[in-house]
Amino acid sequence: MISLARKDVAHSLGKFIVTAMGVGMLLGIVLIMIGVYRGMIIDAQVLLDDVGADLWIVQQETLGPFAEASRLHEDLRESVQSMEGVAAAEALTFQNLQLPAKPLPVRVVAVGYDPLGAISPLNPDRLIAGRPLRRQHYEMVLSDKTGYRVGDVIPLQRHRYTVVGVTHGTVSTGGDPLVFVSLKDAQELQFAYSNERIRQDRARGIQAHDTHLVNAIVAKIRPGFDRASVADQIAQSLHKNVYTDTRERTILTKNLIKMASKQIGMFTVILVIVSTIIIALIIYTMTLEKLKIIAIMKLIGLPNRVIMRMIMEETLWLGLLAFAFALLFAHGIYDKFPKRVVLQNPDALRLFVVVFVASVLASLTGIHKVIKAKPAEALGG
Amino acid sequence: MKETAIHVENLVKEFGSGESLVRVIEGATFSVYKGELVALVAPSGAGKTTLLLMIGCVLEPNSGTIRLGEETVYDNGWTIRDTRRIRRSKIGFIFQQPHLIPFLNILENVTLIPLTDGVPAKTAERKAMELLEYFEISDKARSEPAQLSGGQQQRAAIARALANNPQIILADEPTAALDQKRSVDVVKLLKKIAQEQNVAVIMVTHDEAMLPLVDRILTIRDKKVVEKPLSSEGAIV
Ligand SMILES: Nc1ncnc2c1ncn2[C@@H]1O[C@H](COP(=O)(O)OP(=O)(O)O)[C@@H](O)[C@H]1O
Ligand SMILES: [Mg+2]
C-alpha cells in the first residue's frame, strides 16, 4: 500500500520542514522557559549546599540573610562556638556589589568568609582556575560568569583586589554570580563609610562606627547532637533566631522563590497554552487545506480509514520533527543565557505529551470536518 | 437476455429549498444493461452530471430507487451505508476534470484504488502500465500530474477509472479535453471495454461525432430520461 502521508510530505517537503522548524522553535522557547524556572529553583539552593551548615543563626525576629536584612555582631561567633554540641561556627556576610566594567558592569553578590575558618562557603569542586582565598586581605575568587580571570585586578572602593581563583556554577539564591572575599574585606565593603561620610557624621556628632558586623553565623553540629535541640539552646541563651539547614531551605523556597517562580511559572503555563493553540491551529488548517484532495479521494472511493491515517501520520511526523527541532534549538542556546537554564528530559517529555495530545485533538477536529464534507464539493470549479 | 446493470425508477432530485427550490430531475425511470455503451446527451444545465452523481452514490436523490446490478443502493430516502465501497468496487468514475491526486505520480494514482482493495502490487502495477501504454502515457508513469498536459491528465484519469475492472463506468464529458482523434480512441476504448468485459458505460458528451459509435442515446427531456432514436440526424434537443 502506498503511504499517502509520505508522498504528500515529500511533495511539499520544504513547506513541511519550515512549518516543523517554526513550531519547533516555539516549543524550544517553551523548553527554555521551563528550564529557566528549573534553573531558578536549583540556583536558589546552590549557596546553601555549598555552605553546608547545620544551623543558621540570624538577627532576632528576622528570617535570615536570604529573606531579609540580618545584622549580628561578629563576636557572636565565639559565643555560638562555645555552645554545647557545636563543632564549628563561622561568620558570613552577603551583599550586592557592582563589579566595574568588563566590558559592562556586572551585578554580583559578594560572600565574605574567614579564609582560615572551619566552614567555607566556597566549594572547592567548583573552582576551575586558581585557588581559594588564603590571605585576609585584597584577594578575590569569583564566578566565571563575571568575565574576570585569575590575575585580574579589580578596584573596589578604597582598595584593589586581585583575582586568585575562578569558580563555575556558583550563584546567589537569586542566580547572580558570586564573588568571594575575606570576611574583613567584606565588612569593610559593606559597613565602612567613605571618608566623606565619616566627615559628615563627625560634623553631626556621630563618632564611632562599628564595622564588626556580619549577616549570619553558620554552625556545624557535633555528631550525636540533635540539630533542633541545639538550635533551641542557642536561640534561648543568645536571643537570636536559629534555623536548621532544612528550615532555612524552606524559608528560601517558601518566601523567596515562591513569588519569583510563580511569576515565571505562570508565564510558562501561558506560553505552553499559547503554543499548543498555535500548533493545533496549524494542524487544523493543514487538514482543511486538503479538503479538495480528500473530496477527490472520497469520490474515487478511498475509505475513511486510509484518509484518516494519512492525516494522523502527517500530524505525528510534524510533531516529532518539530520536537526534534525544539530539542536542538533549546540545547543549542540554553547555555547562552546569563542565568542557569536546566533542561530536564521529564519536562521535555511532559511538554511533548501535552503538545501531542493537542495536535491529535486538533487533527481529529480537522478530520471530523473533512469526513463530513460532501465529496461532490470536489467537482465544483 | 440482457442483464440490467443500472436500474433507476421514479428518481427525483431537487436543489435548494423554499423560494429557491429547483427540481432538476423529476420521475426519471430507465435502465442501462451490461455490455452497452450509452451516451447521455442533453443541453447544459439539464442535470446530466447530477444524474451521474446519483447513480455513483455521490449525491443523494430526494426520492425514487437506484439499483446497481443486484444491489439496491438507494430506495426512497434510504441509502446504502458504504457508498465508497460501491464506488471502489463497482464504479469507474471519469469526471469533467481529471481530479488526479497531485502528490501521487501517475502510476500511483492509477494503482491507488486496486491496492486499497487488496490487489497485489505486481498485478495492480502491471494492469496500470497496460492502461498507461494504451493511452500513450506510460513514459509519464513516474511523473506527477502537474507535469502532464491537460489531455494527458485526462487520459490518466480514464486509466484510473478502468484500473479496478468496474462493472459500471460513469463518464462525464470524458473527451471534452481531448482532440478529435483521441476522443474517438477513448470512445472506441469504452465501447471495447463494454463489450469485452460486459461493462455498462454511461458517457455524457456534447460531441456529435461520437454518437455513431455508441449503442444507445439517452437524453433528459422535461426532467425525465428518455431514449433518442440512434438514426437521428437532427439537432440534439
Ligand atoms: N449543488 C447544487 N446546488 C444547487 N443547484 C445545483 C447544484 N448542482 C447542480 N445544480 C443545478 O442543477 C442543474 C443541473 O446541473 P448539472 O447536473 O451540473 O447539469 P449538466 O451536467 O447537465 O450541465 C443546474 O441548473 C445546476 O445549476
Ligand atoms: Mg455537467
XYZ file of C-alpha atoms in Angstrom, chain A:
381
model
C 0.000 0.000 0.000
C 1.209 3.472 -0.868
C 1.922 5.662 2.169
C -0.136 8.718 1.291
C 1.351 10.710 4.180
C 4.892 10.051 2.982
C 4.009 11.023 -0.589
C 2.236 14.179 0.479
C 5.071 15.256 2.774
C 7.669 14.503 0.116
C 5.645 16.523 -2.379
C 5.796 19.650 -0.228
C 8.877 18.855 1.803
C 10.137 22.434 2.052
C 6.884 23.715 3.464
C 6.673 20.797 5.852
C 10.177 21.360 7.200
C 9.729 25.109 7.546
C 6.477 24.534 9.447
C 8.170 21.982 11.686
C 11.037 24.397 12.297
C 8.686 27.208 13.220
C 6.713 25.013 15.574
C 9.985 23.579 16.862
C 11.367 26.994 17.754
C 8.165 27.845 19.555
C 8.423 24.633 21.556
C 12.123 25.294 22.062
C 11.298 28.596 23.719
C 8.800 26.821 25.948
C 11.510 24.320 26.900
C 13.927 27.155 27.686
C 11.259 28.852 29.778
C 10.699 25.679 31.784
C 14.492 25.430 32.044
C 14.720 28.967 33.433
C 12.149 28.006 36.050
C 14.086 24.868 36.985
C 17.304 26.862 36.983
C 15.897 29.354 39.463
C 14.991 26.653 41.932
C 18.378 24.979 41.624
C 20.279 28.285 41.784
C 18.450 29.247 44.928
C 19.939 26.312 46.788
C 23.477 26.275 45.418
C 24.848 28.563 48.097
C 23.057 26.696 50.889
C 24.500 23.445 49.556
C 27.999 24.860 49.300
C 27.957 26.340 52.801
C 26.723 23.004 54.088
C 25.944 24.317 57.570
C 23.685 22.583 60.057
C 22.428 25.774 61.679
C 21.884 29.370 60.578
C 21.944 31.937 63.379
C 20.479 35.285 62.375
C 19.258 38.533 63.895
C 16.344 38.098 66.252
C 12.919 38.141 64.622
C 14.306 38.037 61.126
C 14.105 35.288 58.584
C 17.775 35.251 57.772
C 20.160 36.639 55.204
C 18.297 35.463 52.110
C 14.869 36.695 53.081
C 15.512 39.956 54.918
C 18.323 42.056 56.324
C 20.032 40.489 59.294
C 22.828 42.037 61.295
C 24.779 40.383 64.079
C 27.937 41.285 65.896
C 30.840 39.107 64.841
C 31.609 38.324 68.486
C 28.550 36.128 68.440
C 30.596 33.560 66.516
C 32.617 32.763 69.628
C 29.507 32.509 71.765
C 27.968 30.057 69.333
C 31.233 28.166 69.051
C 31.264 27.672 72.803
C 27.755 26.247 72.969
C 27.353 22.598 73.751
C 27.038 20.419 70.694
C 28.520 22.965 68.286
C 31.527 21.662 66.374
C 32.336 24.844 64.489
C 30.875 28.267 63.875
C 31.785 30.874 61.299
C 30.544 34.327 60.385
C 29.325 35.143 56.884
C 28.366 38.303 55.067
C 26.261 38.681 51.945
C 25.895 41.860 49.924
C 25.136 43.086 46.458
C 28.050 44.576 44.596
C 28.660 46.017 41.202
C 31.957 44.995 39.636
C 33.443 47.587 37.274
C 33.102 47.331 33.545
C 34.409 44.268 31.749
C 33.064 45.305 29.313
C 29.805 46.053 31.151
C 29.398 46.414 34.905
C 28.372 43.094 36.474
C 25.953 42.766 39.330
C 27.258 40.188 41.770
C 26.667 39.005 45.299
C 29.752 39.147 47.481
C 30.124 36.476 50.139
C 32.527 37.266 52.952
C 34.019 34.453 54.991
C 37.088 33.727 57.049
C 39.596 32.121 54.650
C 41.113 30.285 57.589
C 37.799 29.325 59.164
C 36.351 25.870 59.632
C 33.290 26.372 57.393
C 33.826 27.667 53.889
C 31.044 28.700 51.509
C 33.487 28.151 48.665
C 33.023 24.622 47.382
C 36.481 23.577 46.087
C 34.798 21.349 43.465
C 33.533 24.464 41.754
C 36.981 26.024 41.408
C 38.029 25.858 37.765
C 41.150 28.031 37.969
C 43.461 29.396 40.638
C 42.983 28.715 44.327
C 40.661 29.601 47.230
C 41.299 32.695 49.345
C 44.372 32.338 51.545
C 45.018 35.794 52.870
C 42.839 38.076 54.955
C 43.011 40.968 52.508
C 42.526 42.041 48.904
C 42.075 38.651 47.343
C 39.018 37.631 45.435
C 37.568 34.416 43.998
C 34.777 34.940 41.530
C 32.390 33.170 39.224
C 33.415 32.714 35.588
C 30.155 34.402 34.530
C 31.635 37.745 35.636
C 34.127 37.544 32.792
C 37.178 38.054 35.001
C 40.219 35.779 35.038
C 42.853 34.803 37.540
C 45.356 37.669 37.887
C 42.869 40.433 37.060
C 42.933 43.370 39.439
C 39.603 44.911 40.391
C 39.392 48.285 42.108
C 36.553 48.424 44.641
C 36.025 51.392 46.908
C 39.388 52.195 48.523
C 41.321 49.070 47.549
C 42.410 46.940 44.641
C 41.529 43.257 44.724
C 43.448 40.551 42.892
C 41.524 37.633 41.416
C 43.161 34.462 42.744
C 40.527 31.915 41.726
C 37.650 31.418 39.313
C 34.633 29.220 40.021
C 31.946 27.791 37.792
C 28.323 27.438 38.768
C 28.473 29.476 41.930
C 25.441 31.713 42.192
C 23.498 33.595 44.796
C 19.986 32.489 45.725
C 18.789 34.953 43.086
C 21.006 33.462 40.389
C 23.592 36.250 40.322
C 27.278 35.306 40.056
C 29.173 35.111 43.344
C 32.318 36.874 44.475
C 34.157 35.524 47.488
C 36.156 37.906 49.641
C 37.623 37.634 53.084
C 35.320 38.492 55.962
C 37.449 41.507 56.853
C 37.301 42.908 53.331
C 33.601 42.201 53.105
C 32.927 44.016 56.359
C 34.782 46.988 55.062
C 32.936 46.886 51.744
C 29.577 46.551 53.436
C 29.796 48.522 56.607
C 32.618 51.043 56.196
C 31.640 54.504 55.170
C 33.507 56.714 52.789
C 35.808 59.395 54.241
C 33.294 61.970 53.128
C 30.500 60.228 55.039
C 32.654 59.884 58.126
C 33.455 63.614 57.988
C 29.767 64.428 57.697
C 28.928 62.084 60.575
C 31.567 63.713 62.694
C 30.108 67.091 61.893
C 26.753 65.792 63.106
C 28.347 64.492 66.283
C 28.273 60.802 65.368
C 31.577 59.434 66.500
C 32.382 55.740 66.404
C 31.219 53.479 63.646
C 31.147 49.743 64.038
C 32.239 47.626 61.106
C 32.452 44.429 63.115
C 29.097 43.211 61.888
C 28.105 40.119 59.941
C 24.868 38.895 58.365
C 24.742 35.379 59.683
C 26.619 32.863 61.762
C 26.657 29.331 60.472
C 27.400 26.344 62.647
C 28.109 22.661 62.353
C 26.870 20.239 64.949
C 28.906 17.605 66.719
C 27.942 14.041 65.862
C 25.343 12.670 68.238
C 23.671 16.014 68.884
C 20.244 16.887 67.651
C 20.083 19.908 65.380
C 16.744 21.114 66.595
C 17.616 20.973 70.275
C 20.984 22.683 69.772
C 19.156 25.303 67.728
C 16.690 25.854 70.570
C 19.515 26.118 73.072
C 21.292 28.792 71.031
C 18.104 30.697 70.374
C 17.243 30.821 74.063
C 20.600 31.675 75.518
C 21.756 34.103 72.822
C 18.377 35.622 71.907
C 18.766 35.070 68.208
C 16.732 33.337 65.590
C 18.237 29.977 64.750
C 17.213 27.912 61.762
C 18.255 24.444 60.800
C 19.508 23.973 57.270
C 16.184 22.370 56.306
C 14.228 25.253 57.802
C 16.450 27.774 56.031
C 15.770 25.985 52.768
C 12.042 26.082 53.410
C 12.197 29.798 54.161
C 14.085 30.266 50.944
C 11.748 28.282 48.737
C 8.550 29.327 50.511
C 9.165 33.014 50.690
C 11.758 33.947 48.191
C 11.394 31.599 45.264
C 7.648 31.382 45.534
C 6.984 34.841 44.205
C 9.631 34.757 41.523
C 8.826 31.248 40.389
C 5.119 31.913 40.405
C 5.785 34.747 38.026
C 7.860 32.667 35.679
C 5.683 29.598 36.251
C 2.610 31.474 35.131
C 4.448 32.790 32.147
C 5.491 29.255 31.243
C 1.946 27.953 31.590
C 0.641 30.726 29.345
C 3.391 30.037 26.814
C 2.524 26.332 26.782
C -1.154 27.143 26.252
C -0.456 29.675 23.502
C 1.944 27.439 21.626
C -0.423 24.493 21.957
C -3.182 26.586 20.422
C -0.896 27.734 17.612
C 0.197 24.176 16.868
C -3.396 22.961 16.985
C -4.382 25.715 14.560
C -1.536 24.875 12.196
C -2.546 21.237 12.123
C -6.215 22.084 11.769
C -5.518 24.348 8.786
C -3.144 21.764 7.340
C -6.043 19.324 7.369
C -8.535 21.784 5.928
C -6.090 22.653 3.138
C -6.549 19.088 1.964
C -10.326 19.353 1.776
C -10.377 19.285 -2.019
C -7.910 16.415 -2.378
C -9.741 14.451 0.273
C -13.038 15.045 -1.524
C -11.446 13.543 -4.647
C -10.238 10.595 -2.607
C -13.784 10.073 -1.386
C -15.123 10.387 -4.937
C -12.915 7.627 -6.226
C -13.936 5.524 -3.249
C -10.982 5.669 -0.880
C -12.202 4.578 2.580
C -12.108 6.953 5.560
C -9.551 4.907 7.424
C -6.987 5.468 4.656
C -7.684 9.203 4.615
C -7.581 9.467 8.399
C -4.370 7.526 8.559
C -2.772 9.933 6.127
C -3.729 12.956 8.234
C -2.780 11.285 11.504
C 0.603 10.191 10.194
C 1.355 13.671 8.945
C 0.373 15.153 12.306
C 2.602 12.665 14.052
C 5.579 13.365 11.808
C 5.136 17.089 12.099
C 5.004 16.706 15.867
C 8.104 14.534 16.022
C 10.108 16.683 13.636
C 9.043 19.866 15.433
C 10.077 18.297 18.692
C 13.444 17.318 17.323
C 13.931 20.918 16.207
C 12.758 22.124 19.619
C 15.334 19.981 21.419
C 18.061 21.012 19.003
C 17.150 24.656 19.390
C 16.837 24.558 23.179
C 20.059 22.589 23.677
C 21.829 24.854 21.224
C 21.092 28.079 23.028
C 20.390 27.273 26.660
C 23.940 27.954 27.866
C 23.979 31.366 26.205
C 21.572 32.644 28.857
C 23.131 34.702 31.666
C 21.379 32.707 34.377
C 21.105 28.977 34.793
C 18.771 27.146 32.410
C 18.196 23.492 33.288
C 16.792 21.304 30.528
C 15.321 18.163 32.015
C 14.135 15.224 29.949
C 10.982 14.648 32.020
C 9.956 18.252 31.315
C 10.519 17.771 27.603
C 8.531 14.552 27.747
C 5.639 16.202 29.559
C 5.590 19.054 27.072
C 5.676 16.546 24.252
C 2.689 14.685 25.673
C 0.706 17.919 26.061
C 1.535 19.094 22.544
C 0.972 15.628 21.121
C -2.484 15.306 22.669
C -3.393 18.797 21.469
C -2.161 18.009 17.954
C -4.124 14.792 17.801
C -7.257 16.564 19.047
C -6.767 19.347 16.507
C -6.207 16.853 13.769
C -9.286 14.876 14.834
C -11.322 18.084 14.652
C -9.938 18.653 11.185
C -10.644 15.068 10.205
C -14.195 15.343 11.509
C -14.736 18.334 9.263
C -13.112 16.555 6.344
C -15.116 13.370 6.781
C -18.352 15.322 6.935
C -17.606 17.248 3.744
C -19.581 16.075 0.725
C -17.438 14.520 -1.982
C -19.492 16.271 -4.672
C -17.873 19.505 -3.483
C -14.668 18.391 -5.156
C -16.344 18.693 -8.522
C -17.080 22.379 -8.216
C -14.916 24.665 -10.359
